[in-house]
PDB file of C-alpha atoms in Angstrom:
ATOM      1  CA  UNK A   1      -5.226 -31.694-230.789  1.00 47.00           C
ATOM      2  CA  UNK A   2      -3.866 -35.148-230.014  1.00 49.00           C
ATOM      3  CA  UNK A   3      -0.420 -33.999-231.116  1.00 51.00           C
ATOM      4  CA  UNK A   4      -0.476 -31.063-228.696  1.00 51.00           C
ATOM      5  CA  UNK A   5      -1.575 -33.278-225.863  1.00 50.00           C
ATOM      6  CA  UNK A   6       1.134 -35.779-226.627  1.00 46.00           C
ATOM      7  CA  UNK A   7       3.765 -33.025-226.592  1.00 47.00           C
ATOM      8  CA  UNK A   8       2.566 -31.763-223.195  1.00 43.00           C
ATOM      9  CA  UNK A   9       2.729 -35.250-221.734  1.00 43.00           C
ATOM     10  CA  UNK A  10       6.272 -35.731-223.049  1.00 47.00           C
ATOM     11  CA  UNK A  11       7.400 -32.447-221.541  1.00 47.00           C
ATOM     12  CA  UNK A  12       5.976 -33.190-218.086  1.00 43.00           C
ATOM     13  CA  UNK A  13       7.563 -36.727-218.139  1.00 47.00           C
ATOM     14  CA  UNK A  14      10.931 -35.157-219.056  1.00 47.00           C
ATOM     15  CA  UNK A  15      10.762 -32.649-216.231  1.00 43.00           C
ATOM     16  CA  UNK A  16       9.903 -35.360-213.710  1.00 43.00           C
ATOM     17  CA  UNK A  17      12.885 -37.472-214.815  1.00 42.00           C
ATOM     18  CA  UNK A  18      15.272 -34.562-214.446  1.00 43.00           C
ATOM     19  CA  UNK A  19      13.963 -33.873-210.911  1.00 44.00           C
ATOM     20  CA  UNK A  20      14.503 -37.457-209.899  1.00 41.00           C
ATOM     21  CA  UNK A  21      18.067 -37.511-211.103  1.00 39.00           C
ATOM     22  CA  UNK A  22      18.885 -34.278-209.120  1.00 40.00           C
ATOM     23  CA  UNK A  23      17.596 -35.900-205.816  1.00 39.00           C
ATOM     24  CA  UNK A  24      20.143 -38.621-205.976  1.00 39.00           C
ATOM     25  CA  UNK A  25      23.057 -36.234-205.613  1.00 37.00           C
ATOM     26  CA  UNK A  26      23.995 -35.735-201.855  1.00 36.00           C
ATOM     27  CA  UNK A  27      25.308 -32.328-200.747  1.00 34.00           C
ATOM     28  CA  UNK A  28      29.063 -32.061-200.205  1.00 36.00           C
ATOM     29  CA  UNK A  29      29.711 -30.848-196.543  1.00 32.00           C
ATOM     30  CA  UNK A  30      33.330 -31.915-196.460  1.00 33.00           C
ATOM     31  CA  UNK A  31      34.641 -28.391-196.405  1.00 33.00           C
ATOM     32  CA  UNK A  32      32.757 -27.733-193.148  1.00 32.00           C
ATOM     33  CA  UNK A  33      34.172 -30.766-191.358  1.00 31.00           C
ATOM     34  CA  UNK A  34      37.287 -30.338-189.136  1.00 33.00           C
ATOM     35  CA  UNK A  35      40.606 -31.832-190.264  1.00 35.00           C
ATOM     36  CA  UNK A  36      41.439 -35.313-188.998  1.00 34.00           C
ATOM     37  CA  UNK A  37      42.577 -35.146-185.341  1.00 35.00           C
ATOM     38  CA  UNK A  38      41.531 -31.479-184.796  1.00 35.00           C
ATOM     39  CA  UNK A  39      39.388 -30.913-181.690  1.00 34.00           C
ATOM     40  CA  UNK A  40      35.708 -30.354-182.070  1.00 34.00           C
ATOM     41  CA  UNK A  41      33.826 -27.775-180.164  1.00 34.00           C
ATOM     42  CA  UNK A  42      31.171 -28.853-177.687  1.00 34.00           C
ATOM     43  CA  UNK A  43      28.601 -27.277-175.610  1.00 33.00           C
ATOM     44  CA  UNK A  44      30.796 -27.685-172.546  1.00 32.00           C
ATOM     45  CA  UNK A  45      33.848 -25.906-173.997  1.00 33.00           C
ATOM     46  CA  UNK A  46      35.036 -22.868-172.035  1.00 34.00           C
ATOM     47  CA  UNK A  47      34.830 -22.140-168.296  1.00 31.00           C
ATOM     48  CA  UNK A  48      32.126 -23.922-166.420  1.00 32.00           C
ATOM     49  CA  UNK A  49      29.925 -21.541-164.470  1.00 31.00           C
ATOM     50  CA  UNK A  50      29.465 -24.250-161.865  1.00 30.00           C
ATOM     51  CA  UNK A  51      33.178 -24.881-161.447  1.00 31.00           C
ATOM     52  CA  UNK A  52      33.905 -21.132-161.210  1.00 31.00           C
ATOM     53  CA  UNK A  53      31.465 -20.799-158.387  1.00 31.00           C
ATOM     54  CA  UNK A  54      32.713 -23.848-156.517  1.00 30.00           C
ATOM     55  CA  UNK A  55      34.237 -23.174-153.099  1.00 29.00           C
ATOM     56  CA  UNK A  56      37.158 -25.373-153.935  1.00 30.00           C
ATOM     57  CA  UNK A  57      38.333 -22.859-156.539  1.00 32.00           C
ATOM     58  CA  UNK A  58      39.498 -20.379-153.875  1.00 33.00           C
ATOM     59  CA  UNK A  59      40.552 -20.210-150.259  1.00 34.00           C
ATOM     60  CA  UNK A  60      38.518 -22.244-147.875  1.00 37.00           C
ATOM     61  CA  UNK A  61      35.862 -20.233-146.207  1.00 41.00           C
ATOM     62  CA  UNK A  62      32.519 -20.721-144.481  1.00 40.00           C
ATOM     63  CA  UNK A  63      29.193 -19.489-145.886  1.00 44.00           C
ATOM     64  CA  UNK A  64      29.435 -16.509-143.652  1.00 48.00           C
ATOM     65  CA  UNK A  65      32.742 -15.515-145.334  1.00 54.00           C
ATOM     66  CA  UNK A  66      34.731 -16.076-142.243  1.00 52.00           C
ATOM     67  CA  UNK A  67      37.991 -18.141-142.410  1.00 50.00           C
ATOM     68  CA  UNK A  68      37.734 -21.818-141.709  1.00 44.00           C
ATOM     69  CA  UNK A  69      38.433 -22.841-138.082  1.00 47.00           C
ATOM     70  CA  UNK A  70      41.890 -23.801-137.065  1.00 50.00           C
ATOM     71  CA  UNK A  71      42.664 -27.571-136.790  1.00 55.00           C
ATOM     72  CA  UNK A  72      41.443 -29.060-133.536  1.00 68.00           C
ATOM     73  CA  UNK A  73      43.171 -31.552-131.292  1.00 80.00           C
ATOM     74  CA  UNK A  74      42.871 -35.228-132.226  1.00 82.00           C
ATOM     75  CA  UNK A  75      42.828 -38.223-129.950  1.00 85.00           C
ATOM     76  CA  UNK A  76      44.764 -41.332-131.079  1.00 82.00           C
ATOM     77  CA  UNK A  77      45.185 -44.759-129.433  1.00 77.00           C
ATOM     78  CA  UNK A  78      48.665 -46.157-128.896  1.00 72.00           C
ATOM     79  CA  UNK A  79      50.256 -48.965-126.819  1.00 73.00           C
ATOM     80  CA  UNK A  80      50.096 -46.772-123.739  1.00 72.00           C
ATOM     81  CA  UNK A  81      46.476 -45.752-124.137  1.00 74.00           C
ATOM     82  CA  UNK A  82      44.922 -42.684-125.689  1.00 79.00           C
ATOM     83  CA  UNK A  83      46.933 -39.537-126.370  1.00 83.00           C
ATOM     84  CA  UNK A  84      45.696 -36.097-127.442  1.00 84.00           C
ATOM     85  CA  UNK A  85      47.694 -34.471-130.197  1.00 89.00           C
ATOM     86  CA  UNK A  86      47.288 -30.748-130.016  1.00 86.00           C
ATOM     87  CA  UNK A  87      47.827 -28.600-133.171  1.00 85.00           C
ATOM     88  CA  UNK A  88      50.487 -25.965-133.331  1.00 82.00           C
ATOM     89  CA  UNK A  89      49.847 -22.890-131.217  1.00 70.00           C
ATOM     90  CA  UNK A  90      50.598 -19.297-131.831  1.00 67.00           C
ATOM     91  CA  UNK A  91      52.590 -16.678-129.998  1.00 63.00           C
ATOM     92  CA  UNK A  92      56.185 -16.090-128.964  1.00 81.00           C
ATOM     93  CA  UNK A  93      58.566 -16.594-126.087  1.00 91.00           C
ATOM     94  CA  UNK A  94      60.007 -13.870-123.836  1.00 93.00           C
ATOM     95  CA  UNK A  95      60.613 -10.546-125.622  1.00 95.00           C
ATOM     96  CA  UNK A  96      59.590 -12.066-128.967  1.00 93.00           C
ATOM     97  CA  UNK A  97      61.957 -14.997-129.018  1.00 96.00           C
ATOM     98  CA  UNK A  98      61.008 -18.088-130.996  1.00 95.00           C
ATOM     99  CA  UNK A  99      59.074 -20.599-128.890  1.00 96.00           C
ATOM    100  CA  UNK A 100      57.977 -23.039-131.627  1.00 95.00           C
ATOM    101  CA  UNK A 101      59.499 -24.727-134.652  1.00 95.00           C
ATOM    102  CA  UNK A 102      57.183 -23.067-137.205  1.00 93.00           C
ATOM    103  CA  UNK A 103      55.930 -26.397-138.449  1.00 93.00           C
ATOM    104  CA  UNK A 104      54.233 -29.510-136.992  1.00 95.00           C
ATOM    105  CA  UNK A 105      57.675 -31.024-136.168  1.00 96.00           C
ATOM    106  CA  UNK A 106      58.870 -31.085-132.591  1.00 97.00           C
ATOM    107  CA  UNK A 107      62.424 -30.072-131.667  1.00 98.00           C
ATOM    108  CA  UNK A 108      64.448 -31.477-128.729  1.00 98.00           C
ATOM    109  CA  UNK A 109      66.894 -29.035-127.179  1.00 98.00           C
ATOM    110  CA  UNK A 110      69.612 -29.826-124.596  1.00 98.00           C
ATOM    111  CA  UNK A 111      71.141 -26.963-122.613  1.00 98.00           C
ATOM    112  CA  UNK A 112      74.195 -26.170-120.537  1.00 98.00           C
ATOM    113  CA  UNK A 113      76.632 -28.692-121.981  1.00 98.00           C
ATOM    114  CA  UNK A 114      78.748 -30.164-123.215  1.00 98.00           C
ATOM    115  CA  UNK A 115      79.045 -32.469-120.239  1.00 98.00           C
ATOM    116  CA  UNK A 116      81.846 -35.035-120.420  1.00 98.00           C
ATOM    117  CA  UNK A 117      79.727 -37.678-118.795  1.00 98.00           C
ATOM    118  CA  UNK A 118      76.060 -37.145-119.864  1.00 98.00           C
ATOM    119  CA  UNK A 119      76.471 -35.598-123.328  1.00 98.00           C
ATOM    120  CA  UNK A 120      78.054 -38.725-124.875  1.00 98.00           C
ATOM    121  CA  UNK A 121      75.128 -40.719-123.406  1.00 98.00           C
ATOM    122  CA  UNK A 122      72.396 -38.488-124.989  1.00 98.00           C
ATOM    123  CA  UNK A 123      74.360 -38.421-128.267  1.00 98.00           C
ATOM    124  CA  UNK A 124      74.446 -42.282-128.246  1.00 98.00           C
ATOM    125  CA  UNK A 125      70.701 -42.407-127.630  1.00 98.00           C
ATOM    126  CA  UNK A 126      69.996 -39.907-130.404  1.00 98.00           C
ATOM    127  CA  UNK A 127      72.274 -41.769-132.779  1.00 98.00           C
ATOM    128  CA  UNK A 128      70.728 -45.140-132.080  1.00 98.00           C
ATOM    129  CA  UNK A 129      67.183 -43.751-132.477  1.00 98.00           C
ATOM    130  CA  UNK A 130      67.913 -41.716-135.586  1.00 98.00           C
ATOM    131  CA  UNK A 131      67.019 -38.385-134.008  1.00 98.00           C
ATOM    132  CA  UNK A 132      68.625 -35.006-134.510  1.00 98.00           C
ATOM    133  CA  UNK A 133      68.485 -32.363-131.779  1.00 98.00           C
ATOM    134  CA  UNK A 134      69.675 -28.922-130.878  1.00 98.00           C
ATOM    135  CA  UNK A 135      72.491 -28.375-128.381  1.00 98.00           C
ATOM    136  CA  UNK A 136      72.736 -24.980-126.655  1.00 98.00           C
ATOM    137  CA  UNK A 137      76.322 -24.883-125.480  1.00 98.00           C
ATOM    138  CA  UNK A 138      78.012 -22.876-122.727  1.00 98.00           C
ATOM    139  CA  UNK A 139      81.114 -21.240-123.998  1.00 98.00           C
ATOM    140  CA  UNK A 140      83.694 -22.319-121.405  1.00 98.00           C
ATOM    141  CA  UNK A 141      82.381 -25.915-121.485  1.00 98.00           C
ATOM    142  CA  UNK A 142      82.733 -25.934-125.236  1.00 98.00           C
ATOM    143  CA  UNK A 143      86.299 -24.726-124.810  1.00 98.00           C
ATOM    144  CA  UNK A 144      87.026 -27.461-122.187  1.00 98.00           C
ATOM    145  CA  UNK A 145      85.317 -30.305-124.204  1.00 98.00           C
ATOM    146  CA  UNK A 146      86.196 -29.708-127.879  1.00 98.00           C
ATOM    147  CA  UNK A 147      85.853 -33.353-128.886  1.00 98.00           C
ATOM    148  CA  UNK A 148      82.185 -33.362-127.828  1.00 98.00           C
ATOM    149  CA  UNK A 149      81.504 -30.158-129.713  1.00 98.00           C
ATOM    150  CA  UNK A 150      83.065 -31.801-132.815  1.00 98.00           C
ATOM    151  CA  UNK A 151      80.956 -34.928-132.367  1.00 98.00           C
ATOM    152  CA  UNK A 152      77.712 -32.881-131.941  1.00 98.00           C
ATOM    153  CA  UNK A 153      78.387 -31.091-135.238  1.00 98.00           C
ATOM    154  CA  UNK A 154      79.629 -34.156-137.078  1.00 98.00           C
ATOM    155  CA  UNK A 155      76.575 -36.162-136.198  1.00 98.00           C
ATOM    156  CA  UNK A 156      74.292 -33.512-137.711  1.00 98.00           C
ATOM    157  CA  UNK A 157      72.898 -31.817-134.640  1.00 98.00           C
ATOM    158  CA  UNK A 158      72.265 -28.057-134.527  1.00 98.00           C
ATOM    159  CA  UNK A 159      74.550 -25.785-132.520  1.00 98.00           C
ATOM    160  CA  UNK A 160      73.215 -23.020-130.327  1.00 98.00           C
ATOM    161  CA  UNK A 161      75.018 -20.285-128.333  1.00 98.00           C
ATOM    162  CA  UNK A 162      74.038 -20.403-124.683  1.00 98.00           C
ATOM    163  CA  UNK A 163      76.400 -17.610-123.493  1.00 98.00           C
ATOM    164  CA  UNK A 164      79.927 -17.941-122.064  1.00 98.00           C
ATOM    165  CA  UNK A 165      79.198 -18.816-118.409  1.00 98.00           C
ATOM    166  CA  UNK A 166      75.398 -18.993-118.069  1.00 98.00           C
ATOM    167  CA  UNK A 167      74.844 -15.678-116.247  1.00 98.00           C
ATOM    168  CA  UNK A 168      71.060 -15.460-115.789  1.00 97.00           C
ATOM    169  CA  UNK A 169      71.309 -11.632-115.656  1.00 98.00           C
ATOM    170  CA  UNK A 170      73.336 -11.476-118.856  1.00 98.00           C
ATOM    171  CA  UNK A 171      70.789  -8.953-120.381  1.00 97.00           C
ATOM    172  CA  UNK A 172      71.560  -6.514-117.586  1.00 97.00           C
ATOM    173  CA  UNK A 173      75.342  -6.474-118.295  1.00 98.00           C
ATOM    174  CA  UNK A 174      77.143  -3.664-120.177  1.00 97.00           C
ATOM    175  CA  UNK A 175      76.694  -3.780-123.890  1.00 96.00           C
ATOM    176  CA  UNK A 176      80.430  -4.317-124.315  1.00 97.00           C
ATOM    177  CA  UNK A 177      80.388  -7.369-122.126  1.00 98.00           C
ATOM    178  CA  UNK A 178      77.368  -8.889-123.895  1.00 98.00           C
ATOM    179  CA  UNK A 179      79.120  -8.374-127.195  1.00 98.00           C
ATOM    180  CA  UNK A 180      82.290 -10.151-125.855  1.00 98.00           C
ATOM    181  CA  UNK A 181      80.258 -12.892-124.224  1.00 98.00           C
ATOM    182  CA  UNK A 182      78.349 -13.951-127.363  1.00 98.00           C
ATOM    183  CA  UNK A 183      81.370 -13.577-129.669  1.00 98.00           C
ATOM    184  CA  UNK A 184      83.708 -15.504-127.367  1.00 98.00           C
ATOM    185  CA  UNK A 185      81.184 -18.363-127.054  1.00 98.00           C
ATOM    186  CA  UNK A 186      80.844 -18.563-130.903  1.00 98.00           C
ATOM    187  CA  UNK A 187      84.690 -18.553-131.189  1.00 98.00           C
ATOM    188  CA  UNK A 188      84.984 -21.477-128.691  1.00 98.00           C
ATOM    189  CA  UNK A 189      82.411 -23.514-130.609  1.00 98.00           C
ATOM    190  CA  UNK A 190      84.050 -22.884-133.931  1.00 98.00           C
ATOM    191  CA  UNK A 191      87.505 -23.522-132.563  1.00 98.00           C
ATOM    192  CA  UNK A 192      86.283 -27.029-131.769  1.00 98.00           C
ATOM    193  CA  UNK A 193      83.964 -27.764-134.662  1.00 98.00           C
ATOM    194  CA  UNK A 194      85.338 -25.778-137.491  1.00 96.00           C
ATOM    195  CA  UNK A 195      85.622 -22.176-138.460  1.00 96.00           C
ATOM    196  CA  UNK A 196      82.647 -22.365-140.860  1.00 95.00           C
ATOM    197  CA  UNK A 197      80.320 -24.328-138.670  1.00 97.00           C
ATOM    198  CA  UNK A 198      76.911 -22.574-138.576  1.00 97.00           C
ATOM    199  CA  UNK A 199      75.676 -21.244-135.208  1.00 98.00           C
ATOM    200  CA  UNK A 200      72.208 -20.199-136.104  1.00 97.00           C
ATOM    201  CA  UNK A 201      70.587 -19.878-132.650  1.00 98.00           C
ATOM    202  CA  UNK A 202      71.052 -18.185-129.306  1.00 98.00           C
ATOM    203  CA  UNK A 203      69.293 -19.036-126.062  1.00 98.00           C
ATOM    204  CA  UNK A 204      69.568 -16.624-123.138  1.00 98.00           C
ATOM    205  CA  UNK A 205      70.472 -18.293-119.814  1.00 98.00           C
ATOM    206  CA  UNK A 206      67.201 -18.891-117.899  1.00 97.00           C
ATOM    207  CA  UNK A 207      65.281 -17.676-120.966  1.00 97.00           C
ATOM    208  CA  UNK A 208      65.801 -14.151-119.755  1.00 98.00           C
ATOM    209  CA  UNK A 209      65.540 -12.430-123.063  1.00 98.00           C
ATOM    210  CA  UNK A 210      65.211  -8.704-123.632  1.00 97.00           C
ATOM    211  CA  UNK A 211      64.669  -6.891-127.007  1.00 97.00           C
ATOM    212  CA  UNK A 212      68.231  -5.660-126.770  1.00 97.00           C
ATOM    213  CA  UNK A 213      69.718  -9.070-126.294  1.00 98.00           C
ATOM    214  CA  UNK A 214      67.680 -10.435-129.163  1.00 98.00           C
ATOM    215  CA  UNK A 215      68.895  -7.600-131.377  1.00 97.00           C
ATOM    216  CA  UNK A 216      72.510  -8.321-130.395  1.00 98.00           C
ATOM    217  CA  UNK A 217      72.153 -12.011-131.316  1.00 98.00           C
ATOM    218  CA  UNK A 218      70.482 -11.102-134.604  1.00 98.00           C
ATOM    219  CA  UNK A 219      73.385  -8.848-135.505  1.00 98.00           C
ATOM    220  CA  UNK A 220      75.597 -11.875-135.173  1.00 98.00           C
ATOM    221  CA  UNK A 221      73.275 -13.985-137.423  1.00 98.00           C
ATOM    222  CA  UNK A 222      71.534 -15.867-134.604  1.00 98.00           C
ATOM    223  CA  UNK A 223      67.766 -16.264-134.012  1.00 98.00           C
ATOM    224  CA  UNK A 224      66.733 -16.272-130.346  1.00 98.00           C
ATOM    225  CA  UNK A 225      64.975 -19.464-129.238  1.00 97.00           C
ATOM    226  CA  UNK A 226      62.757 -19.977-126.215  1.00 97.00           C
ATOM    227  CA  UNK A 227      60.686 -23.073-125.631  1.00 97.00           C
ATOM    228  CA  UNK A 228      57.091 -24.361-125.668  1.00 95.00           C
ATOM    229  CA  UNK A 229      57.411 -27.389-123.295  1.00 97.00           C
ATOM    230  CA  UNK A 230      59.475 -27.310-120.060  1.00 98.00           C
ATOM    231  CA  UNK A 231      59.503 -30.444-117.878  1.00 98.00           C
ATOM    232  CA  UNK A 232      61.887 -28.673-115.387  1.00 98.00           C
ATOM    233  CA  UNK A 233      64.272 -31.621-115.576  1.00 98.00           C
ATOM    234  CA  UNK A 234      66.840 -29.563-113.736  1.00 97.00           C
ATOM    235  CA  UNK A 235      64.650 -29.207-110.587  1.00 97.00           C
ATOM    236  CA  UNK A 236      65.010 -32.256-108.395  1.00 97.00           C
ATOM    237  CA  UNK A 237      63.434 -30.632-105.352  1.00 96.00           C
ATOM    238  CA  UNK A 238      59.931 -31.593-106.502  1.00 93.00           C
ATOM    239  CA  UNK A 239      60.717 -35.327-106.326  1.00 97.00           C
ATOM    240  CA  UNK A 240      61.423 -37.792-103.639  1.00 97.00           C
ATOM    241  CA  UNK A 241      64.083 -39.741-105.543  1.00 98.00           C
ATOM    242  CA  UNK A 242      65.521 -40.368-109.007  1.00 98.00           C
ATOM    243  CA  UNK A 243      62.670 -42.731-109.981  1.00 98.00           C
ATOM    244  CA  UNK A 244      60.111 -40.179-109.099  1.00 98.00           C
ATOM    245  CA  UNK A 245      62.033 -37.454-110.936  1.00 98.00           C
ATOM    246  CA  UNK A 246      62.294 -39.462-114.164  1.00 98.00           C
ATOM    247  CA  UNK A 247      58.573 -40.375-113.935  1.00 98.00           C
ATOM    248  CA  UNK A 248      57.654 -36.630-113.492  1.00 98.00           C
ATOM    249  CA  UNK A 249      59.811 -35.541-116.409  1.00 98.00           C
ATOM    250  CA  UNK A 250      58.241 -38.141-118.683  1.00 98.00           C
ATOM    251  CA  UNK A 251      54.752 -37.116-117.570  1.00 97.00           C
ATOM    252  CA  UNK A 252      55.365 -33.432-118.041  1.00 98.00           C
ATOM    253  CA  UNK A 253      56.712 -33.776-121.554  1.00 98.00           C
ATOM    254  CA  UNK A 254      53.696 -35.898-122.538  1.00 97.00           C
ATOM    255  CA  UNK A 255      51.310 -33.425-121.046  1.00 96.00           C
ATOM    256  CA  UNK A 256      52.858 -30.278-122.514  1.00 96.00           C
ATOM    257  CA  UNK A 257      54.105 -31.296-125.957  1.00 97.00           C
ATOM    258  CA  UNK A 258      52.121 -30.333-129.037  1.00 96.00           C
ATOM    259  CA  UNK A 259      52.750 -30.102-132.777  1.00 96.00           C
ATOM    260  CA  UNK A 260      55.490 -27.514-133.229  1.00 96.00           C
ATOM    261  CA  UNK A 261      56.794 -27.655-129.685  1.00 97.00           C
ATOM    262  CA  UNK A 262      60.458 -26.825-128.752  1.00 98.00           C
ATOM    263  CA  UNK A 263      61.092 -28.925-125.744  1.00 98.00           C
ATOM    264  CA  UNK A 264      63.567 -27.700-123.190  1.00 98.00           C
ATOM    265  CA  UNK A 265      65.891 -30.228-121.484  1.00 98.00           C
ATOM    266  CA  UNK A 266      69.398 -30.320-120.066  1.00 98.00           C
ATOM    267  CA  UNK A 267      72.294 -32.704-120.561  1.00 97.00           C
ATOM    268  CA  UNK A 268      74.773 -31.047-118.170  1.00 97.00           C
ATOM    269  CA  UNK A 269      74.775 -32.878-114.835  1.00 97.00           C
ATOM    270  CA  UNK A 270      71.421 -34.472-115.558  1.00 97.00           C
ATOM    271  CA  UNK A 271      71.727 -38.250-115.836  1.00 98.00           C
ATOM    272  CA  UNK A 272      68.095 -38.743-115.097  1.00 98.00           C
ATOM    273  CA  UNK A 273      67.191 -36.723-118.256  1.00 98.00           C
ATOM    274  CA  UNK A 274      68.977 -39.237-120.379  1.00 98.00           C
ATOM    275  CA  UNK A 275      67.094 -42.069-118.728  1.00 98.00           C
ATOM    276  CA  UNK A 276      63.739 -40.214-119.204  1.00 98.00           C
ATOM    277  CA  UNK A 277      64.514 -39.836-122.988  1.00 98.00           C
ATOM    278  CA  UNK A 278      64.978 -43.581-123.306  1.00 98.00           C
ATOM    279  CA  UNK A 279      61.184 -43.716-122.851  1.00 98.00           C
ATOM    280  CA  UNK A 280      60.295 -40.297-124.377  1.00 98.00           C
ATOM    281  CA  UNK A 281      62.028 -40.588-127.741  1.00 98.00           C
ATOM    282  CA  UNK A 282      60.050 -43.714-128.847  1.00 97.00           C
ATOM    283  CA  UNK A 283      56.887 -42.160-127.546  1.00 97.00           C
ATOM    284  CA  UNK A 284      57.519 -38.856-129.362  1.00 98.00           C
ATOM    285  CA  UNK A 285      58.543 -40.625-132.544  1.00 97.00           C
ATOM    286  CA  UNK A 286      55.208 -42.496-132.510  1.00 96.00           C
ATOM    287  CA  UNK A 287      53.138 -39.297-132.629  1.00 95.00           C
ATOM    288  CA  UNK A 288      55.423 -36.564-134.014  1.00 97.00           C
ATOM    289  CA  UNK A 289      58.210 -35.824-136.428  1.00 97.00           C
ATOM    290  CA  UNK A 290      61.386 -34.912-134.453  1.00 98.00           C
ATOM    291  CA  UNK A 291      63.900 -32.552-136.101  1.00 96.00           C
ATOM    292  CA  UNK A 292      66.729 -30.280-135.193  1.00 97.00           C
ATOM    293  CA  UNK A 293      65.993 -26.639-135.445  1.00 95.00           C
TER     294      UNK A 293
END
């Protein structure tokens, strides 16, 4: 009996020893671990439901689903007091002509030249202030002042066809005459500035555009430009003297200009316009980007 009990005790002891040895061996999970440097998955992998639902993920819109409101005017303070900067507007000029630049930049345009006295003065001012403009040239004046046409092009300004002799009823003329007028004007400009000089724009005398006139200019590779701001610098009847005229032109430009404006002015026989722009160009550069069309 004692031998049997002894054998049982020995068997139990042996089993307990084997169990203890097995517990010392740790499981090998190395095969389940990622290779060194490989990305590990996390609970945040994949598209985030929150980010996908964020309004910033798509076009800006209000909670009602309507488009966000257009930019509003802003008031800024400058050396001359406060000034309201209006955002670009919408719409077109006469008969669908282009009345704005298509960006926030403002374009200066000078019509009816080149003038042998005043055009060099406005070119000097533009050069000294680092501004490029658009010159709408009358054909016979381009023919008579080729050196000025060359200078306008050489100094990086944009050339615009303003008809051969500034007939305000040009659109009412026979199609054959209109064709001759615009082509002859382009020929005079290119004879002075170079055969390959680009003439991308046309402005009807007096802004008297019609769909037919715009179509004719388009056939010749020219877009038709109107204006967005007109200080009527050619009209001296409103003013008592030159000083009053200059003051009014400055005030009108400041009142009418907005982002994207095309400003109408004249260099031919308008010395007061050049004086007005001595004040206007620094003012406009302070609040806007000025560029040629």
